[in-house]
Coordinates of C-alpha atoms in Angstrom, one line a residue:
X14 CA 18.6 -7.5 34.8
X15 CA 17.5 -9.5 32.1
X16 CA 20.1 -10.5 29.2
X17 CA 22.9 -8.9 31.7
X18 CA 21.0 -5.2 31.2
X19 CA 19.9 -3.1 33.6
X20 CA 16.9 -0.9 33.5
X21 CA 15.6 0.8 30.3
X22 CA 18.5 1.6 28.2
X23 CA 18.3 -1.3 25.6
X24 CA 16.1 -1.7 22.6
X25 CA 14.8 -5.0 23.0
X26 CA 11.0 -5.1 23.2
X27 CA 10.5 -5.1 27.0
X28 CA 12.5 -1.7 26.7
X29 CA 10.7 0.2 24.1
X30 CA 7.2 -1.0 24.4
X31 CA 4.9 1.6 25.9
X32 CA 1.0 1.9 25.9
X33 CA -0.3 4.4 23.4
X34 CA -4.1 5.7 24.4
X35 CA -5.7 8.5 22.5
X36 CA -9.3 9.5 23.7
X37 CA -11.0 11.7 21.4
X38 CA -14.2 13.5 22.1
X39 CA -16.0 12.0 19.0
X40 CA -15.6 8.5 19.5
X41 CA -17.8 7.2 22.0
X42 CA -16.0 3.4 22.4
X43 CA -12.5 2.3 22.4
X44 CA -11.0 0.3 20.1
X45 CA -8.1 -2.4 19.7
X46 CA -5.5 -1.1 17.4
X47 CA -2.3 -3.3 16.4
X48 CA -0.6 -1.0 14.2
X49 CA 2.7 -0.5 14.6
X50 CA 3.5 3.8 15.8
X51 CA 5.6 5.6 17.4
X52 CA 5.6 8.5 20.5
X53 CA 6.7 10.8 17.7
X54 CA 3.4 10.2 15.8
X55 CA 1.9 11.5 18.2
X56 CA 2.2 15.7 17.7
X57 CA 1.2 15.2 14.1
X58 CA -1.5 13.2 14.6
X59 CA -2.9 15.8 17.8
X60 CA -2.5 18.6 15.3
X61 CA -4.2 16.5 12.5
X62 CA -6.9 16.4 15.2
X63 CA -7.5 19.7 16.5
X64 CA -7.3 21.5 12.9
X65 CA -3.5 22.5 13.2
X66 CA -1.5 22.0 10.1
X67 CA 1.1 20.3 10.6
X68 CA 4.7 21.8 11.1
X69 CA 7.2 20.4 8.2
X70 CA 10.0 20.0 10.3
X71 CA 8.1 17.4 12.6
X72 CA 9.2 13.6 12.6
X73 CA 6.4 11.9 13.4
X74 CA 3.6 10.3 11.1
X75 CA -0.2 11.8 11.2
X76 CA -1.7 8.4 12.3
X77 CA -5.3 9.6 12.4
X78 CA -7.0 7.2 10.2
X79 CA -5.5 4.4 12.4
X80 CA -8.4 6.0 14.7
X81 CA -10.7 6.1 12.7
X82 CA -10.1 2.5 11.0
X83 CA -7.9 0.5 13.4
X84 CA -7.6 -2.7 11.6
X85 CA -6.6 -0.7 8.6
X86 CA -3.2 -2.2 6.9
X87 CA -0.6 -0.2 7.9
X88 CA 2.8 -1.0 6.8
X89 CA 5.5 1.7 7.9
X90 CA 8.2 0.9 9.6
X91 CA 9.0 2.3 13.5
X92 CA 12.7 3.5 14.2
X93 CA 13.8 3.4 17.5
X94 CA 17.3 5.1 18.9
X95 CA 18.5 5.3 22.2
X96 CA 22.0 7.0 23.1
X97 CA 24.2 4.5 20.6
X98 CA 22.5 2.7 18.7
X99 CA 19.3 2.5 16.1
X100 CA 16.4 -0.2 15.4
X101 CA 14.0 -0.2 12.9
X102 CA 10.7 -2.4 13.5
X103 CA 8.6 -4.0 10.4
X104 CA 6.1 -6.4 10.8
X105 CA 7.2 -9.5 12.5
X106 CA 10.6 -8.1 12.4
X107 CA 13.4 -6.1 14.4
X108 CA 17.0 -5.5 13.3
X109 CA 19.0 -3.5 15.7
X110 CA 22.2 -1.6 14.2
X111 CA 25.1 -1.1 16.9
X112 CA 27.7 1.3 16.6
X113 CA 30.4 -0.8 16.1
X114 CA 28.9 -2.7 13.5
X115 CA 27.0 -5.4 14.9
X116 CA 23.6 -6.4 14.5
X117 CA 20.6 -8.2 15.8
X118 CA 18.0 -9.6 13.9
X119 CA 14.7 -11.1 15.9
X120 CA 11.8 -12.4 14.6
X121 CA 9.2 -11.3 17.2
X122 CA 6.4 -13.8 16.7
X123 CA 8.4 -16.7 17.1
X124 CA 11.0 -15.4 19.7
X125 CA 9.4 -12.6 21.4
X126 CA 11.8 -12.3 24.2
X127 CA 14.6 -11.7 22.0
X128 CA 16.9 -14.7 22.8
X129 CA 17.5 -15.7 18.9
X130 CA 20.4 -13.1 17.5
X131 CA 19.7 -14.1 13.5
X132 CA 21.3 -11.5 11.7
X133 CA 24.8 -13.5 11.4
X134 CA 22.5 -16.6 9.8
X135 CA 22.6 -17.1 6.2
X136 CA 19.1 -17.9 5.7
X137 CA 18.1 -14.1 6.6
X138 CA 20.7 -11.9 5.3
X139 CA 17.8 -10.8 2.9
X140 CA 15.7 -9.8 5.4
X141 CA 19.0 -7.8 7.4
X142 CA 19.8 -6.3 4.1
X143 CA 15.7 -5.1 3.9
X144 CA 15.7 -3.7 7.0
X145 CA 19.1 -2.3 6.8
X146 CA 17.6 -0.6 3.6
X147 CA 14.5 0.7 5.7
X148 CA 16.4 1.7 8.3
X149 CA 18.4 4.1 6.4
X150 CA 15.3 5.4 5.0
X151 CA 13.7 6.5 8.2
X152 CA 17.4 7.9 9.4
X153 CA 16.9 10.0 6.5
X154 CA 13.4 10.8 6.9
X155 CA 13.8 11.5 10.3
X156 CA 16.4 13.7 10.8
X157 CA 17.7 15.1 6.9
X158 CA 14.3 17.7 7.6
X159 CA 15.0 17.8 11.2
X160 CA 16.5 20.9 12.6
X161 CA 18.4 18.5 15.0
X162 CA 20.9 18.0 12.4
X163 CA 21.7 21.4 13.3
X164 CA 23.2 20.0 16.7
X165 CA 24.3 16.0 15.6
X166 CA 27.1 14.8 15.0
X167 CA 27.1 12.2 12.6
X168 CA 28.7 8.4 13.2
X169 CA 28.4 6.3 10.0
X170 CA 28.4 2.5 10.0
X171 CA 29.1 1.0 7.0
X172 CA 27.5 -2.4 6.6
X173 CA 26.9 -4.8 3.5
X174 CA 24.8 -2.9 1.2
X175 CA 24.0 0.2 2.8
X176 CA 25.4 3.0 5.3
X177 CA 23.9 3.5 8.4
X178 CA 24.2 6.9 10.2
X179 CA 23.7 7.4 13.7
X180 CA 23.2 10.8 15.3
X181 CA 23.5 11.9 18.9
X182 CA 23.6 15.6 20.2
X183 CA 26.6 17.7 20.6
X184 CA 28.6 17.0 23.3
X185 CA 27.4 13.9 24.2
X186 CA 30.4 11.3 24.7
X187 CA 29.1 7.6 23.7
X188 CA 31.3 6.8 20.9

């Protein structure tokens, strides 16, 4: 597989990327959103849609007005996690935090295959140290209100100006 991986289980781009359609009755032509959204945005904004209030415990954003006004500026961050380790994606950017520390920083625009590891160059520790920063703040978003923290166990990462927690269900044997 590509960079010595085999099927899905990275989070490179070629991994996580997935189309996201939403059809709704009222709109009679489709539009070209680049927003940035996750799968999880998805219950909250169906609710949002259908007159549902939305349940507090769910992680997702309501991305609704992104339907209504595609080319509106959005500017939240997307998190993604597979079984060890976490990535947070912002704008032209992607830092991935490992387990054991590590890092990867890729810009996306001007290495979109993610060949370019940055995060060990000088000349972007402030952008590792952002998006360490945001990353931390969607861990906590996501799963501080989450009734999955029922059933995590915690593994914290300690990096330069910030502390990174990953979380993975009970039982499960990655670390």
């Amino acid at each position: 597989g590509e960079k010595n991986h085999f099927q899905k289980q990275t989070l490179w781009e070629r991994s996580i990327k997935v189309p996201f359609l939403i059809s709704l009755p009222s709109q009679t032509q489709g539009a070209d959103c680049r927003a940035l959204v996750s799968l999880m945005d998805f219950y909250p904004t169906v609710c949002r849609q259908v007159g549902l209030p939305i349940p507090e415990h769910v992680e997702g954003r309501d991305i609704s007005i992104l339907l209504e006004y595609p080319n509106i500026p959005w500017d939240f961050p997307v998190m993604v996690q597979n079984d060890r380790h976490l990535a947070i994606r912002s704008g032209d950017w992607k830092l991935i935090q490992c387990t054991d520390g590590t890092r990867e920083l890729y810009n996306l625009v001007t290495d979109p295959n993610e060949f370019t590891n940055l995060a060990d160059d000088p000349q972007h520790s402030a952008i590792v140290n952002t998006l360490a920063v945001e990353l931390q703040v969607e861990v906590d978003r996501t799963f501080n209100n989450s009734p999955l923290e029922n059933r995590c166990n915690v593994y914290v990462a300690n990096t330069e100006n910030s502390e990174i927690r990953f979380h993975t269900e009970t039982g499960a044997n990655y670390w």
